PDB file of C-alpha atoms and ligand atoms in Angstrom:
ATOM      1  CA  UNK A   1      -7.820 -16.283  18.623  1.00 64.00           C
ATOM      2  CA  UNK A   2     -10.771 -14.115  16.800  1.00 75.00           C
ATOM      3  CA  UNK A   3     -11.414 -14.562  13.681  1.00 82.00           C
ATOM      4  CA  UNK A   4     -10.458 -11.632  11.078  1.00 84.00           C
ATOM      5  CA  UNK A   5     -13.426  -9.064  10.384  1.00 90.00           C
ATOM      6  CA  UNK A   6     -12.328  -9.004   7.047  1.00 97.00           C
ATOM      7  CA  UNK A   7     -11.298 -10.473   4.052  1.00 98.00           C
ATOM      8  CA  UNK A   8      -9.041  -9.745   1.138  1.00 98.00           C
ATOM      9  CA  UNK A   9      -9.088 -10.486  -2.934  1.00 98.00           C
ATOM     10  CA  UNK A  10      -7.154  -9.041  -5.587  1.00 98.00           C
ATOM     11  CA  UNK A  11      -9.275  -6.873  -8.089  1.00 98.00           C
ATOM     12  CA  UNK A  12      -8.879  -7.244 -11.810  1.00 98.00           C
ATOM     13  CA  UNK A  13     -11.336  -4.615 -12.898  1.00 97.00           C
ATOM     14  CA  UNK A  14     -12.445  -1.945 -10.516  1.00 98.00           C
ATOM     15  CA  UNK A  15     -15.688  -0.631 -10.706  1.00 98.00           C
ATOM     16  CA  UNK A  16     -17.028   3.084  -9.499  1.00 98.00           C
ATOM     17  CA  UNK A  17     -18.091   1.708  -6.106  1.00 98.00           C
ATOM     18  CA  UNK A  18     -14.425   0.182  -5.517  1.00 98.00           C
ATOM     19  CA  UNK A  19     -13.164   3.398  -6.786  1.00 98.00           C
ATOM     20  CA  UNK A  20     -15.596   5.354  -4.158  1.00 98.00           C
ATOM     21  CA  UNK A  21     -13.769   2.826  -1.155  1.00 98.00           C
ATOM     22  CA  UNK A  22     -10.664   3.048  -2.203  1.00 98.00           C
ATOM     23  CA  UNK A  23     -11.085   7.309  -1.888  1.00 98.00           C
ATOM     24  CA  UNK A  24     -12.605   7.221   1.206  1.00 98.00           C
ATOM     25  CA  UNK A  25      -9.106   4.855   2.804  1.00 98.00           C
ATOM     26  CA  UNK A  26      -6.958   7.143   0.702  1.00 98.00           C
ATOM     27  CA  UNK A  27      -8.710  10.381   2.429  1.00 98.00           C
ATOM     28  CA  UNK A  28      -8.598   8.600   5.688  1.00 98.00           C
ATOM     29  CA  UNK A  29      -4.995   7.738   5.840  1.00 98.00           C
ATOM     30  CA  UNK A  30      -3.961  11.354   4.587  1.00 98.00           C
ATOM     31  CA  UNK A  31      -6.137  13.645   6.526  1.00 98.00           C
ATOM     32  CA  UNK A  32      -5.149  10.551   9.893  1.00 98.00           C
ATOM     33  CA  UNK A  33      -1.191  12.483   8.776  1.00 98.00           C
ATOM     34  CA  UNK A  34       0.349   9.546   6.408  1.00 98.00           C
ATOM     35  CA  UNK A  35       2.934  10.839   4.144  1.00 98.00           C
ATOM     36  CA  UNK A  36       1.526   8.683   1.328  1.00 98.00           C
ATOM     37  CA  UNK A  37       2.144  11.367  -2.272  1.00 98.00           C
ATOM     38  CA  UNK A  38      -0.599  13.570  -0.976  1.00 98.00           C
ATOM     39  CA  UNK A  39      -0.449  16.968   0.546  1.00 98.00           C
ATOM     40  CA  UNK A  40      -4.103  18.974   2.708  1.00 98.00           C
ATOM     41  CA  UNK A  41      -6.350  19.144   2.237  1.00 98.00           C
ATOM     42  CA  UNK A  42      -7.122  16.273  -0.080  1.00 98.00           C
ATOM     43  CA  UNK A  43     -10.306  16.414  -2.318  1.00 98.00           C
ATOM     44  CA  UNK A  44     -12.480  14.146  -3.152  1.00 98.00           C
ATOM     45  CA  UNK A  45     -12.594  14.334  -7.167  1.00 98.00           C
ATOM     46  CA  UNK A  46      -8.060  13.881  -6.380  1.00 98.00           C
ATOM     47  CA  UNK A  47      -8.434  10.955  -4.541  1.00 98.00           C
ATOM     48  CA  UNK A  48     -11.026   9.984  -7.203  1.00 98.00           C
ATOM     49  CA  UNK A  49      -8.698  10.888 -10.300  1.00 98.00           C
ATOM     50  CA  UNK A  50      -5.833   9.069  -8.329  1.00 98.00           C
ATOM     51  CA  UNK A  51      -7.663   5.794  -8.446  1.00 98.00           C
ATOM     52  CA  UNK A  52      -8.876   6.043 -11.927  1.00 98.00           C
ATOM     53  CA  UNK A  53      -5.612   6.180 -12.853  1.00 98.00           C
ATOM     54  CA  UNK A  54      -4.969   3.078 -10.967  1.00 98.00           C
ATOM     55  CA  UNK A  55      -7.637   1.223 -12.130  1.00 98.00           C
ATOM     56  CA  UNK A  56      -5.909   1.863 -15.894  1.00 98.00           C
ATOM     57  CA  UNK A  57      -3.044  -0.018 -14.410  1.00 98.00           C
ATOM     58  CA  UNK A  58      -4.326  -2.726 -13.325  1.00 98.00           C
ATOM     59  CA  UNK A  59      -6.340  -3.353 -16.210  1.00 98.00           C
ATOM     60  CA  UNK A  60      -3.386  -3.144 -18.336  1.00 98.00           C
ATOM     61  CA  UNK A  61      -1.806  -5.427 -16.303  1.00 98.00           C
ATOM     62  CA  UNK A  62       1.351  -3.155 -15.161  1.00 98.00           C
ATOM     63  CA  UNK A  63      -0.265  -3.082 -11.528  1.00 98.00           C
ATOM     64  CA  UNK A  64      -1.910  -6.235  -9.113  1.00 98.00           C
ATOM     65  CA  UNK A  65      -4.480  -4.300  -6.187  1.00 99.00           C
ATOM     66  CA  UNK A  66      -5.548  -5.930  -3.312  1.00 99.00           C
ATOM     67  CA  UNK A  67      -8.545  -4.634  -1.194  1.00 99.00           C
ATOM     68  CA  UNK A  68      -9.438  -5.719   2.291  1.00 98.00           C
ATOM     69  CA  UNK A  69     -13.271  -5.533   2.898  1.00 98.00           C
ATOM     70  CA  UNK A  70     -15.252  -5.003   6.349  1.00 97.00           C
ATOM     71  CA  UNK A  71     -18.336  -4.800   7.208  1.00 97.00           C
ATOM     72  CA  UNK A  72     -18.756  -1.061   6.758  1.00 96.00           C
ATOM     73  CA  UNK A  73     -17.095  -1.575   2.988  1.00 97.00           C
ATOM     74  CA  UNK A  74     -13.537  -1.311   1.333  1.00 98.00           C
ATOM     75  CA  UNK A  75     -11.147  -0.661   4.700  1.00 98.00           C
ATOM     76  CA  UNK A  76      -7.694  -1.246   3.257  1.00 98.00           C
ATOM     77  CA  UNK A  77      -5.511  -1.863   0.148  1.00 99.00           C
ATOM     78  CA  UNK A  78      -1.717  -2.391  -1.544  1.00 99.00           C
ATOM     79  CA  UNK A  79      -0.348  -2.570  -4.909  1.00 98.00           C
ATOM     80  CA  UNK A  80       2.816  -3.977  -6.402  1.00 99.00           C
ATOM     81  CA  UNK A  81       3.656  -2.359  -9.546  1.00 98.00           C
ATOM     82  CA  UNK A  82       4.655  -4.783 -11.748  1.00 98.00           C
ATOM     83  CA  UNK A  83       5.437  -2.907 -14.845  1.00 98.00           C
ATOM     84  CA  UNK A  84       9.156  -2.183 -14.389  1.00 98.00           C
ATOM     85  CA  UNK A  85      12.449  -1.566 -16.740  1.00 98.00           C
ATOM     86  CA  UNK A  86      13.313  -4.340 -19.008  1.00 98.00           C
ATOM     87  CA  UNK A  87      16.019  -5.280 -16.647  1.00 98.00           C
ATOM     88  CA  UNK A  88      14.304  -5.762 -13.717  1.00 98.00           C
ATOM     89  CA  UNK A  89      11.554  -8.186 -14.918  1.00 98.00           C
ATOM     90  CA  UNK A  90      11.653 -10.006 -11.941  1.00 98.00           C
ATOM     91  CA  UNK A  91      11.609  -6.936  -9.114  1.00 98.00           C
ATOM     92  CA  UNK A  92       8.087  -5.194  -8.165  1.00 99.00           C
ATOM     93  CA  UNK A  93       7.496  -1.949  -5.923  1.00 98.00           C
ATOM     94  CA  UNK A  94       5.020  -2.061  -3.823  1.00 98.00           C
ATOM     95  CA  UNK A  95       2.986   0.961  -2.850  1.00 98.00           C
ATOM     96  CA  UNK A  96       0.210   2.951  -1.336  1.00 98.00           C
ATOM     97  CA  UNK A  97      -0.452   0.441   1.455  1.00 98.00           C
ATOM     98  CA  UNK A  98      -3.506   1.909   3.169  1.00 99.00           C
ATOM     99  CA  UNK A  99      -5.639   0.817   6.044  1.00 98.00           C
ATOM    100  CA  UNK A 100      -8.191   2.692   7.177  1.00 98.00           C
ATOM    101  CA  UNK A 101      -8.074   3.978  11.116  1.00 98.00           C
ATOM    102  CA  UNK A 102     -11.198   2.157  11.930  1.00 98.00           C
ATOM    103  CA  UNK A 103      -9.364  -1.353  10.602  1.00 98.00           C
ATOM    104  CA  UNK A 104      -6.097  -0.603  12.434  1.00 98.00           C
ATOM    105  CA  UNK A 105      -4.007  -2.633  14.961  1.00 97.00           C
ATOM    106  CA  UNK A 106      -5.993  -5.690  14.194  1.00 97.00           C
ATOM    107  CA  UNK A 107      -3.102  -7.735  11.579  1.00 98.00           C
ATOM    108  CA  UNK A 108      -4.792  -6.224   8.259  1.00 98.00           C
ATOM    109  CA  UNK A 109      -1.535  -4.510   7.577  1.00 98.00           C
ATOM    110  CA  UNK A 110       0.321  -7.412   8.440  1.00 98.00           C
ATOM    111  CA  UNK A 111      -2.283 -10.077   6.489  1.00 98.00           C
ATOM    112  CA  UNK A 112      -1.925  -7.630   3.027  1.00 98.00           C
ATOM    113  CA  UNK A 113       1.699  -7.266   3.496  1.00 98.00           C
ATOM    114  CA  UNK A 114       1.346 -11.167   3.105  1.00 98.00           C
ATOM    115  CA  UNK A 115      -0.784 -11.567   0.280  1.00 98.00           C
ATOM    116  CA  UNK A 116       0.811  -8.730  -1.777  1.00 98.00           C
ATOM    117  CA  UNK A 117       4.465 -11.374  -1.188  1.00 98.00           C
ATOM    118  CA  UNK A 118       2.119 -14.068  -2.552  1.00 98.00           C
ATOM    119  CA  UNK A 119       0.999 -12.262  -5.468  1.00 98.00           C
ATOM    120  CA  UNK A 120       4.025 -11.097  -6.337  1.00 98.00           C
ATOM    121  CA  UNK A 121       4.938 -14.902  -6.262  1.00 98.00           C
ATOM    122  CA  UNK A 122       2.409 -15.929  -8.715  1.00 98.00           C
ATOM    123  CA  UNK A 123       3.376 -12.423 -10.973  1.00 98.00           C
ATOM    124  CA  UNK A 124       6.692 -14.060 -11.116  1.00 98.00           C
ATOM    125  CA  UNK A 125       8.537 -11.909  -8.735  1.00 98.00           C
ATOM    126  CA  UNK A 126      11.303 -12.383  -6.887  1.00 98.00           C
ATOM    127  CA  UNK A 127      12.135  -8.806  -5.547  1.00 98.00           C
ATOM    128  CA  UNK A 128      10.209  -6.173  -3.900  1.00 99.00           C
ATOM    129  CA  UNK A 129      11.392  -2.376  -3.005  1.00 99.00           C
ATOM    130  CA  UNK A 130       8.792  -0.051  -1.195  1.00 98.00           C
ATOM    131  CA  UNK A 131       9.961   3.392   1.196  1.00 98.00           C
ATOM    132  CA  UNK A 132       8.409   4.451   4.152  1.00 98.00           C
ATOM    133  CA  UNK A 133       8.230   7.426   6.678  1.00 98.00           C
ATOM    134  CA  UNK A 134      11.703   6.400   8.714  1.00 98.00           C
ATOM    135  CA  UNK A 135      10.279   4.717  12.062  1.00 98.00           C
ATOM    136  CA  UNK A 136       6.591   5.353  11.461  1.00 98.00           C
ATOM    137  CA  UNK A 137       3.570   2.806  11.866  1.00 97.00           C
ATOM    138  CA  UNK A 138       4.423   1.210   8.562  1.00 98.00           C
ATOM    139  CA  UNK A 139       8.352   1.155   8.647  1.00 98.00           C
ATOM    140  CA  UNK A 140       8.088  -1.237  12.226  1.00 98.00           C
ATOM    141  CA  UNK A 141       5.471  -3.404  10.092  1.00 98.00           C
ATOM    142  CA  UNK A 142       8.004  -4.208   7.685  1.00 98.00           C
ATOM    143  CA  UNK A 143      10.552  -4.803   9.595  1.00 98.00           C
ATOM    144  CA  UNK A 144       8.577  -7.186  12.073  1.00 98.00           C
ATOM    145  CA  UNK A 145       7.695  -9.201   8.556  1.00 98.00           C
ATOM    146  CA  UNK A 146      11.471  -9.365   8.276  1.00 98.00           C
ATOM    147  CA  UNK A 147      11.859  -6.758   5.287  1.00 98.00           C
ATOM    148  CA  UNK A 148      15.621  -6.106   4.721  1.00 98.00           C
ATOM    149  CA  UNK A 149      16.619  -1.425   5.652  1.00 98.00           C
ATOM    150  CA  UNK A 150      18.283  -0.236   2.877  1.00 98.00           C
ATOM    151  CA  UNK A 151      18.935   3.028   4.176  1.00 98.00           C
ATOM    152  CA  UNK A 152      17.148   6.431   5.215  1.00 98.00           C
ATOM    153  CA  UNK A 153      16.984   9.711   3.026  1.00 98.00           C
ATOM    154  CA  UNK A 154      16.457  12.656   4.800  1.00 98.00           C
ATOM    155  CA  UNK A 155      14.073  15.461   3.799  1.00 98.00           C
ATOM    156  CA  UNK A 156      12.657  12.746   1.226  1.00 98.00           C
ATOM    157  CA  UNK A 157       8.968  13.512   1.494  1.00 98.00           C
ATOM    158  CA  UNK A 158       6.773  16.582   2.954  1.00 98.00           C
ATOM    159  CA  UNK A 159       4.070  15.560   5.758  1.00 98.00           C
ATOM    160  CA  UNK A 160       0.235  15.794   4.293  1.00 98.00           C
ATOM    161  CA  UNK A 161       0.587  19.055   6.521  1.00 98.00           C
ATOM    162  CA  UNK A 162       4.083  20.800   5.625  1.00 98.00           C
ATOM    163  CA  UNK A 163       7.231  19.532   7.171  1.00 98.00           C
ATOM    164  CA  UNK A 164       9.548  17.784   5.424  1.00 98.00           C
ATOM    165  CA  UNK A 165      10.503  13.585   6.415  1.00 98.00           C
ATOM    166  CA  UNK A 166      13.016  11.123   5.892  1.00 98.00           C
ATOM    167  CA  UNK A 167      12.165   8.354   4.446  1.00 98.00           C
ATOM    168  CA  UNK A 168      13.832   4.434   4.675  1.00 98.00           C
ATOM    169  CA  UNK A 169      14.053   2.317   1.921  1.00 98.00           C
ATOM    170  CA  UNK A 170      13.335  -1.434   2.106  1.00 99.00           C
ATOM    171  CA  UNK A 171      13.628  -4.292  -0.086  1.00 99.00           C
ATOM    172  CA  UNK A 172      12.517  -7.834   0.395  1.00 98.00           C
ATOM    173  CA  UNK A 173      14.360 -11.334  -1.477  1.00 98.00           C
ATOM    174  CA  UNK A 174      11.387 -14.271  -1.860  1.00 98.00           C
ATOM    175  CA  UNK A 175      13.583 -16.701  -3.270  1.00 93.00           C
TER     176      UNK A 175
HETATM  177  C1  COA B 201       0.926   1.134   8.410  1.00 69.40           C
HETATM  178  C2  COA B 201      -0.470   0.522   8.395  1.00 69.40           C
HETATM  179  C3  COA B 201      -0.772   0.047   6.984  1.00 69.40           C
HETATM  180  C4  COA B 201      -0.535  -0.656   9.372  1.00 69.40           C
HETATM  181  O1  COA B 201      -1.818  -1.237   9.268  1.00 69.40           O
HETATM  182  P1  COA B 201      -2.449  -2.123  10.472  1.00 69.40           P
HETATM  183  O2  COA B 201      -3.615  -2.819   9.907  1.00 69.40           O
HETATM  184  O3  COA B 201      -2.659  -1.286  11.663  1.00 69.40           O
HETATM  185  O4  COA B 201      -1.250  -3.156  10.722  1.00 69.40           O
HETATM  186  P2  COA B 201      -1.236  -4.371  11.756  1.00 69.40           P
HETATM  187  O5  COA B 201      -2.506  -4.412  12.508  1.00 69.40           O
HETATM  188  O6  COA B 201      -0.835  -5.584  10.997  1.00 69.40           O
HETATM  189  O7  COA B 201      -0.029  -3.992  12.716  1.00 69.40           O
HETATM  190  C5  COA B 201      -0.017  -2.740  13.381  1.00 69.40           C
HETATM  191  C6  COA B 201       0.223  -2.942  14.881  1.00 69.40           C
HETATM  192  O8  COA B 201      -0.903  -3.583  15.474  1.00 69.40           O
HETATM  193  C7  COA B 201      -0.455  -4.720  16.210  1.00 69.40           C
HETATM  194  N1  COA B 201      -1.519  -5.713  16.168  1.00 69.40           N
HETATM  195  C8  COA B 201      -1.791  -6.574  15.165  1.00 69.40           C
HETATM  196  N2  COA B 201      -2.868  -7.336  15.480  1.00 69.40           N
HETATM  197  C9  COA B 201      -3.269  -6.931  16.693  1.00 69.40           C
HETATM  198  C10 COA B 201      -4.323  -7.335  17.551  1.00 69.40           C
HETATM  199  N3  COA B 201      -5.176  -8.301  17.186  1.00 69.40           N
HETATM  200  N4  COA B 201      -4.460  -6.693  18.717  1.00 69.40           N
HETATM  201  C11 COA B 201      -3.615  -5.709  19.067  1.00 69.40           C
HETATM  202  N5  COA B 201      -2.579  -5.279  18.303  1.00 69.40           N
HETATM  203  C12 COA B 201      -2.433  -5.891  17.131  1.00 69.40           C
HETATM  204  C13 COA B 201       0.803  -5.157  15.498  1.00 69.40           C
HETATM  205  O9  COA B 201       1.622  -5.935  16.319  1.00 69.40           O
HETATM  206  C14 COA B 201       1.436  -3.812  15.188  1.00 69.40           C
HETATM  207  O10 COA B 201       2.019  -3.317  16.388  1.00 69.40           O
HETATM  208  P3  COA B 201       3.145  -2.163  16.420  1.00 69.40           P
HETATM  209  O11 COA B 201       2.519  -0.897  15.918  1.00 69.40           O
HETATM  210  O12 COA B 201       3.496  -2.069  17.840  1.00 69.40           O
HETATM  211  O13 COA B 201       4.261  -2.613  15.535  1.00 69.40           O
HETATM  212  C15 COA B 201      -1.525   1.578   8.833  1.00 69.40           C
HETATM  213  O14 COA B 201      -1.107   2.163  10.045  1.00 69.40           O
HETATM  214  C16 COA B 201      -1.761   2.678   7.817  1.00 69.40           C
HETATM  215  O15 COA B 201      -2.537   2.514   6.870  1.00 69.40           O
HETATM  216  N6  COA B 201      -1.122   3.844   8.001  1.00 69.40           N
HETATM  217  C17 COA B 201      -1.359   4.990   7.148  1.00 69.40           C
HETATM  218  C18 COA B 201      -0.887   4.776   5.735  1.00 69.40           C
HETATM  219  C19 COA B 201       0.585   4.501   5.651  1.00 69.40           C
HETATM  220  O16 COA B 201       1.401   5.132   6.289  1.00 69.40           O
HETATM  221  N7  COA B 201       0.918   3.514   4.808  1.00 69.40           N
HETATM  222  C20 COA B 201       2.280   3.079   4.605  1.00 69.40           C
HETATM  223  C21 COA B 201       2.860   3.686   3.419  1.00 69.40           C
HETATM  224  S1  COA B 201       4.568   3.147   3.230  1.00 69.40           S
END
């Protein structure tokens, strides 16, 4: 077995170059047709914005970001937001999982789905939610990591391009 090309950390600040990665997977994934919040064509200074916000998050602590580095630089990412209704102190979502198409089909999705559980672990979690494009790339990556269907909504979401999607719902137990 080869050994990964890259390697993953969480970040607890994130400075302008991570920001600057984090865009250029963001632009990647939309303009490669994910359905991930973000319609065509997506500019720069909104993927930029997007991320700032993101890195407000995490420094408040109401988000935990994982990056995957190459050697060409930042080539994926997840969050879990952890900041949720006093109720549900023990449930995260996690969101905007994002490889980029030149890290594809090589376990990165798989490895972050992995280390996002783990985090979410040490964050004291014992419930994660996330929604997906119904039987896209990412919906068969959760399910091979044994995430539990919920159910599908239909018309959920629009494609980056127009067209509306359904979307499936997932949740996963780590007790
Ligand atoms: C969904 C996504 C994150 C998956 O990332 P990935 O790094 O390609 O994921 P993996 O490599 O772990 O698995 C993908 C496939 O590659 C296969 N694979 C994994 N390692 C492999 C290897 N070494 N050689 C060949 N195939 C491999 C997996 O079995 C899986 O196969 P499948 O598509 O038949 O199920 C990625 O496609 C993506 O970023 N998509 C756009 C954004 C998006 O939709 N995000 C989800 C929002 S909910």
């Amino acid at each position: 077995m080869t050994a990964p090309t890259w390697s993953l950390r969480r970040l607890h600040t994130i400075d302008d170059a991570q920001i600057d990665g984090l865009a250029d997977v963001l632009i990647d994934c939309v303009e490669g047709g994910a359905s991930v919040s973000f319609m065509l064509p997506l500019s720069r200074g909104r993927a930029i914005a997007f991320w700032r916000r993101v890195a407000q998050g995490v420094a408040a602590g109401e988000r935990a970001l994982l990056v995957a580095d190459d050697a060409d630089g930042l080539c994926g990412t997840v969050q879990l937001i952890l900041d949720q209704p006093e109720n549900q102190p023990h449930r995260a979502d996690l969101a905007k999982m994002l490889v980029h198409r030149r890290a594809r089909r090589q376990g990165l999705g798989a490895a972050l789905m992995r280390a996002a559980e783990a985090t979410a672990r040490e964050c004291g979690k014992t419930l994660l939610v996330l929604d997906a494009v119904t039987g896209g790339d990412a919906a068969r990556l959760y399910e091979s990591l044994g995430w539990e269907r919920v159910g599908s909504i239909p018309g959920y979401a629009l494609m980056p391009e127009g067209g509306l999607c359904s979307t499936t719902v997932y949740y996963r137990n780590l007790v």
